[in-house]
Amino acid sequence: MRGVIFDGRQPQVVDDLDVRDAGPGEVLVGIRAAGLCHSDLSVVDGTIPFPVPVVLGHEGAGVVEAVGPGVRHVAPGDHVALSTLANCGACSDCDQGRPTMCRSSIGRPGRPFSRAGKPLFNFASNSAFAERTVVKAVQAVKIHPDIPFTSAALIGCGVLTGVGAALNRARIAGGDSVVVIGTGGIGLNVVQGARIAGALTIVAVDANPAKEAVARQFGATHFVDASAVPDTSAAVKEILPTGADHAFECVGSTRLIRQAVDLLDRHGQAVLLGVPPATAEASFLVSSMYLDKAILGCRYGSSRPQHDIALYAELYRAGRLLLDELVTATYPVEDFAKAADDAHHGRVARGVLTFGS
């Protein structure tokens, strides 16, 4: 079968992958569409260290082909969106509704794939850049079949992370003010999460002025073109003179992390979503924190995938959550190199790889 692998040197599309059958508590899914997220590119450029060879991809949707013993919530033929969270469901964190903190789900890749008899790792317990993949049952969330696969694929990472950060981690309240730094796939979902939460002022900041129209479409009330003003912080504070209740850094820049902290009002909170290099260090004025400000990390939107993916799918069907509008371009999997180049140069909000049925 076809798939995209990374051998430590370069990614390549191959057509001789194999994947094992679903075991107990697992689901075999035929992938129909998979979003290309910057996390995949971060594996390739080394920002995210990961063992190789690995089958890439972690933002997918498809059709259940088989289930292993003990799986009852999905059945062959069901449409599913996949999460990357292979949490155990039984530890204290899972039991307290914090599956993103499950230690069993962090840093323990499996090897369900093989090529010419040699095993390959799965990425993010998912590997959606393959015609078929095996995931834990908890990762497969049943969705209504009228949701296009190309849109459904995005729920399991970009939407879950961005919207979840707004609703679950920041807990934005009606009337709050929000600054979103970076309006790529994650940032746009923070914007629409803030809109859904009822934020009154949503300021999107990006160095690409072409992003303004889509940012406003997703719910931004203001847009600051960072490439056109000498002082981005000053431009934001013209809109929010006392600062923001919430500032989200969605780029992965330590400079912008500092900016997010500096843009906070009293009792404000900065939420870090971008992924800088693993050894990067950020700084801030300690004295600025004594006005009840907070800096929050956020893993995977602090989500509960079985609940949140199903919720976001229904919000989409109700017209309240935008998914189709995120898909800037679709590519057959064979065009992975072009999709990656478009994503790297910011030509797309989200590019989606497609597989035949």
mmCIF file with all atom_site columns, C-alpha atoms in Angstrom, residues 56-147:
data_model
loop_
_atom_site.group_PDB
_atom_site.id
_atom_site.type_symbol
_atom_site.label_atom_id
_atom_site.label_alt_id
_atom_site.label_comp_id
_atom_site.label_asym_id
_atom_site.label_entity_id
_atom_site.label_seq_id
_atom_site.pdbx_PDB_ins_code
_atom_site.Cartn_x
_atom_site.Cartn_y
_atom_site.Cartn_z
_atom_site.occupancy
_atom_site.B_iso_or_equiv
_atom_site.pdbx_formal_charge
_atom_site.auth_seq_id
_atom_site.auth_comp_id
_atom_site.auth_asym_id
_atom_site.auth_atom_id
_atom_site.pdbx_PDB_model_num
ATOM 1  C CA . LEU A 1 56  ? 4.278   10.222 8.831  1.00 0.00 ? 56  LEU A CA 1
ATOM 2  C CA . GLY A 1 57  ? 0.859   11.804 9.288  1.00 0.00 ? 57  GLY A CA 1
ATOM 3  C CA . HIS A 1 58  ? -1.385  12.278 12.291 1.00 0.00 ? 58  HIS A CA 1
ATOM 4  C CA . GLU A 1 59  ? -4.465  14.210 11.136 1.00 0.00 ? 59  GLU A CA 1
ATOM 5  C CA . GLY A 1 60  ? -6.727  11.763 9.341  1.00 0.00 ? 60  GLY A CA 1
ATOM 6  C CA . ALA A 1 61  ? -10.210 10.479 8.658  1.00 0.00 ? 61  ALA A CA 1
ATOM 7  C CA . GLY A 1 62  ? -11.450 7.355  6.960  1.00 0.00 ? 62  GLY A CA 1
ATOM 8  C CA . VAL A 1 63  ? -13.564 4.239  7.151  1.00 0.00 ? 63  VAL A CA 1
ATOM 9  C CA . VAL A 1 64  ? -13.266 1.439  9.682  1.00 0.00 ? 64  VAL A CA 1
ATOM 10 C CA . GLU A 1 65  ? -12.199 -1.744 7.891  1.00 0.00 ? 65  GLU A CA 1
ATOM 11 C CA . ALA A 1 66  ? -11.866 -4.081 10.870 1.00 0.00 ? 66  ALA A CA 1
ATOM 12 C CA . VAL A 1 67  ? -11.919 -4.021 14.658 1.00 0.00 ? 67  VAL A CA 1
ATOM 13 C CA . GLY A 1 68  ? -10.063 -6.160 17.137 1.00 0.00 ? 68  GLY A CA 1
ATOM 14 C CA . PRO A 1 69  ? -11.556 -8.050 20.068 1.00 0.00 ? 69  PRO A CA 1
ATOM 15 C CA . GLY A 1 70  ? -13.204 -5.862 22.673 1.00 0.00 ? 70  GLY A CA 1
ATOM 16 C CA . VAL A 1 71  ? -14.006 -2.911 20.374 1.00 0.00 ? 71  VAL A CA 1
ATOM 17 C CA . ARG A 1 72  ? -17.701 -2.026 20.447 1.00 0.00 ? 72  ARG A CA 1
ATOM 18 C CA . HIS A 1 73  ? -18.097 1.701  19.850 1.00 0.00 ? 73  HIS A CA 1
ATOM 19 C CA . VAL A 1 74  ? -17.184 1.502  16.149 1.00 0.00 ? 74  VAL A CA 1
ATOM 20 C CA . ALA A 1 75  ? -17.748 -1.172 13.521 1.00 0.00 ? 75  ALA A CA 1
ATOM 21 C CA . PRO A 1 76  ? -16.624 -1.858 9.945  1.00 0.00 ? 76  PRO A CA 1
ATOM 22 C CA . GLY A 1 77  ? -18.105 0.729  7.608  1.00 0.00 ? 77  GLY A CA 1
ATOM 23 C CA . ASP A 1 78  ? -18.256 3.530  10.183 1.00 0.00 ? 78  ASP A CA 1
ATOM 24 C CA . HIS A 1 79  ? -16.749 6.886  9.283  1.00 0.00 ? 79  HIS A CA 1
ATOM 25 C CA . VAL A 1 80  ? -14.214 8.028  11.849 1.00 0.00 ? 80  VAL A CA 1
ATOM 26 C CA . ALA A 1 81  ? -11.922 10.933 12.593 1.00 0.00 ? 81  ALA A CA 1
ATOM 27 C CA . LEU A 1 82  ? -8.683  9.965  14.305 1.00 0.00 ? 82  LEU A CA 1
ATOM 28 C CA . SER A 1 83  ? -7.002  11.482 17.318 1.00 0.00 ? 83  SER A CA 1
ATOM 29 C CA . THR A 1 84  ? -3.324  11.179 18.127 1.00 0.00 ? 84  THR A CA 1
ATOM 30 C CA . LEU A 1 85  ? -4.015  10.472 21.777 1.00 0.00 ? 85  LEU A CA 1
ATOM 31 C CA . ALA A 1 86  ? -3.510  6.793  22.509 1.00 0.00 ? 86  ALA A CA 1
ATOM 32 C CA . ASN A 1 87  ? -4.323  7.225  26.172 1.00 0.00 ? 87  ASN A CA 1
ATOM 33 C CA . CYS A 1 88  ? -4.810  4.211  28.391 1.00 0.00 ? 88  CYS A CA 1
ATOM 34 C CA . GLY A 1 89  ? -8.167  5.202  29.895 1.00 0.00 ? 89  GLY A CA 1
ATOM 35 C CA . ALA A 1 90  ? -7.300  3.703  33.262 1.00 0.00 ? 90  ALA A CA 1
ATOM 36 C CA . CYS A 1 91  ? -4.637  5.851  34.941 1.00 0.00 ? 91  CYS A CA 1
ATOM 37 C CA . SER A 1 92  ? -5.379  8.627  37.426 1.00 0.00 ? 92  SER A CA 1
ATOM 38 C CA . ASP A 1 93  ? -5.019  11.342 34.783 1.00 0.00 ? 93  ASP A CA 1
ATOM 39 C CA . CYS A 1 94  ? -7.431  9.624  32.391 1.00 0.00 ? 94  CYS A CA 1
ATOM 40 C CA . ASP A 1 95  ? -9.829  8.980  35.275 1.00 0.00 ? 95  ASP A CA 1
ATOM 41 C CA . GLN A 1 96  ? -9.799  12.686 36.174 1.00 0.00 ? 96  GLN A CA 1
ATOM 42 C CA . GLY A 1 97  ? -10.616 13.759 32.613 1.00 0.00 ? 97  GLY A CA 1
ATOM 43 C CA . ARG A 1 98  ? -7.055  14.684 31.640 1.00 0.00 ? 98  ARG A CA 1
ATOM 44 C CA . PRO A 1 99  ? -6.243  12.157 28.891 1.00 0.00 ? 99  PRO A CA 1
ATOM 45 C CA . THR A 1 100 ? -3.640  14.479 27.358 1.00 0.00 ? 100 THR A CA 1
ATOM 46 C CA . MET A 1 101 ? -1.559  13.931 30.496 1.00 0.00 ? 101 MET A CA 1
ATOM 47 C CA . CYS A 1 102 ? -1.694  10.128 30.266 1.00 0.00 ? 102 CYS A CA 1
ATOM 48 C CA . ARG A 1 103 ? 1.888   8.922  30.472 1.00 0.00 ? 103 ARG A CA 1
ATOM 49 C CA . SER A 1 104 ? 1.094   5.895  28.351 1.00 0.00 ? 104 SER A CA 1
ATOM 50 C CA . SER A 1 105 ? 0.286   8.202  25.441 1.00 0.00 ? 105 SER A CA 1
ATOM 51 C CA . ILE A 1 106 ? 3.543   10.170 25.455 1.00 0.00 ? 106 ILE A CA 1
ATOM 52 C CA . GLY A 1 107 ? 6.717   9.143  23.653 1.00 0.00 ? 107 GLY A CA 1
ATOM 53 C CA . ARG A 1 108 ? 6.023   5.452  23.167 1.00 0.00 ? 108 ARG A CA 1
ATOM 54 C CA . PRO A 1 109 ? 5.656   4.853  19.421 1.00 0.00 ? 109 PRO A CA 1
ATOM 55 C CA . GLY A 1 110 ? 4.734   1.425  18.149 1.00 0.00 ? 110 GLY A CA 1
ATOM 56 C CA . ARG A 1 111 ? 5.806   -0.372 14.995 1.00 0.00 ? 111 ARG A CA 1
ATOM 57 C CA . PRO A 1 112 ? 2.655   -1.601 13.269 1.00 0.00 ? 112 PRO A CA 1
ATOM 58 C CA . PHE A 1 113 ? 4.110   -1.035 9.784  1.00 0.00 ? 113 PHE A CA 1
ATOM 59 C CA . SER A 1 114 ? 6.708   -2.908 7.812  1.00 0.00 ? 114 SER A CA 1
ATOM 60 C CA . ARG A 1 115 ? 8.461   -2.506 4.498  1.00 0.00 ? 115 ARG A CA 1
ATOM 61 C CA . ALA A 1 116 ? 10.400  -5.317 2.889  1.00 0.00 ? 116 ALA A CA 1
ATOM 62 C CA . GLY A 1 117 ? 10.152  -7.125 6.192  1.00 0.00 ? 117 GLY A CA 1
ATOM 63 C CA . LYS A 1 118 ? 11.654  -4.275 8.242  1.00 0.00 ? 118 LYS A CA 1
ATOM 64 C CA . PRO A 1 119 ? 9.507   -2.549 10.921 1.00 0.00 ? 119 PRO A CA 1
ATOM 65 C CA . LEU A 1 120 ? 8.604   1.152  10.760 1.00 0.00 ? 120 LEU A CA 1
ATOM 66 C CA . PHE A 1 121 ? 7.408   3.379  13.580 1.00 0.00 ? 121 PHE A CA 1
ATOM 67 C CA . ASN A 1 122 ? 4.037   5.076  13.634 1.00 0.00 ? 122 ASN A CA 1
ATOM 68 C CA . PHE A 1 123 ? 3.993   8.842  14.200 1.00 0.00 ? 123 PHE A CA 1
ATOM 69 C CA . ALA A 1 124 ? 1.848   10.224 17.005 1.00 0.00 ? 124 ALA A CA 1
ATOM 70 C CA . SER A 1 125 ? 0.250   6.784  17.406 1.00 0.00 ? 125 SER A CA 1
ATOM 71 C CA . ASN A 1 126 ? -1.509  7.501  14.137 1.00 0.00 ? 126 ASN A CA 1
ATOM 72 C CA . SER A 1 127 ? 0.429   7.606  10.820 1.00 0.00 ? 127 SER A CA 1
ATOM 73 C CA . ALA A 1 128 ? -2.411  8.905  8.681  1.00 0.00 ? 128 ALA A CA 1
ATOM 74 C CA . PHE A 1 129 ? -0.176  9.261  5.596  1.00 0.00 ? 129 PHE A CA 1
ATOM 75 C CA . ALA A 1 130 ? -0.842  5.642  4.716  1.00 0.00 ? 130 ALA A CA 1
ATOM 76 C CA . GLU A 1 131 ? -3.709  3.968  2.930  1.00 0.00 ? 131 GLU A CA 1
ATOM 77 C CA . ARG A 1 132 ? -4.415  1.967  6.075  1.00 0.00 ? 132 ARG A CA 1
ATOM 78 C CA . THR A 1 133 ? -3.376  2.393  9.670  1.00 0.00 ? 133 THR A CA 1
ATOM 79 C CA . VAL A 1 134 ? -3.946  0.687  13.003 1.00 0.00 ? 134 VAL A CA 1
ATOM 80 C CA . VAL A 1 135 ? -4.906  2.803  16.006 1.00 0.00 ? 135 VAL A CA 1
ATOM 81 C CA . LYS A 1 136 ? -6.153  2.171  19.506 1.00 0.00 ? 136 LYS A CA 1
ATOM 82 C CA . ALA A 1 137 ? -9.914  2.069  19.776 1.00 0.00 ? 137 ALA A CA 1
ATOM 83 C CA . VAL A 1 138 ? -9.910  5.217  21.916 1.00 0.00 ? 138 VAL A CA 1
ATOM 84 C CA . GLN A 1 139 ? -8.412  7.124  18.953 1.00 0.00 ? 139 GLN A CA 1
ATOM 85 C CA . ALA A 1 140 ? -11.206 6.342  16.497 1.00 0.00 ? 140 ALA A CA 1
ATOM 86 C CA . VAL A 1 141 ? -14.186 8.667  16.933 1.00 0.00 ? 141 VAL A CA 1
ATOM 87 C CA . LYS A 1 142 ? -17.351 7.940  14.987 1.00 0.00 ? 142 LYS A CA 1
ATOM 88 C CA . ILE A 1 143 ? -18.662 10.872 12.946 1.00 0.00 ? 143 ILE A CA 1
ATOM 89 C CA . HIS A 1 144 ? -21.681 11.410 10.728 1.00 0.00 ? 144 HIS A CA 1
ATOM 90 C CA . PRO A 1 145 ? -21.108 10.145 7.180  1.00 0.00 ? 145 PRO A CA 1
ATOM 91 C CA . ASP A 1 146 ? -22.232 13.422 5.617  1.00 0.00 ? 146 ASP A CA 1
ATOM 92 C CA . ILE A 1 147 ? -19.042 15.186 6.764  1.00 0.00 ? 147 ILE A CA 1
#
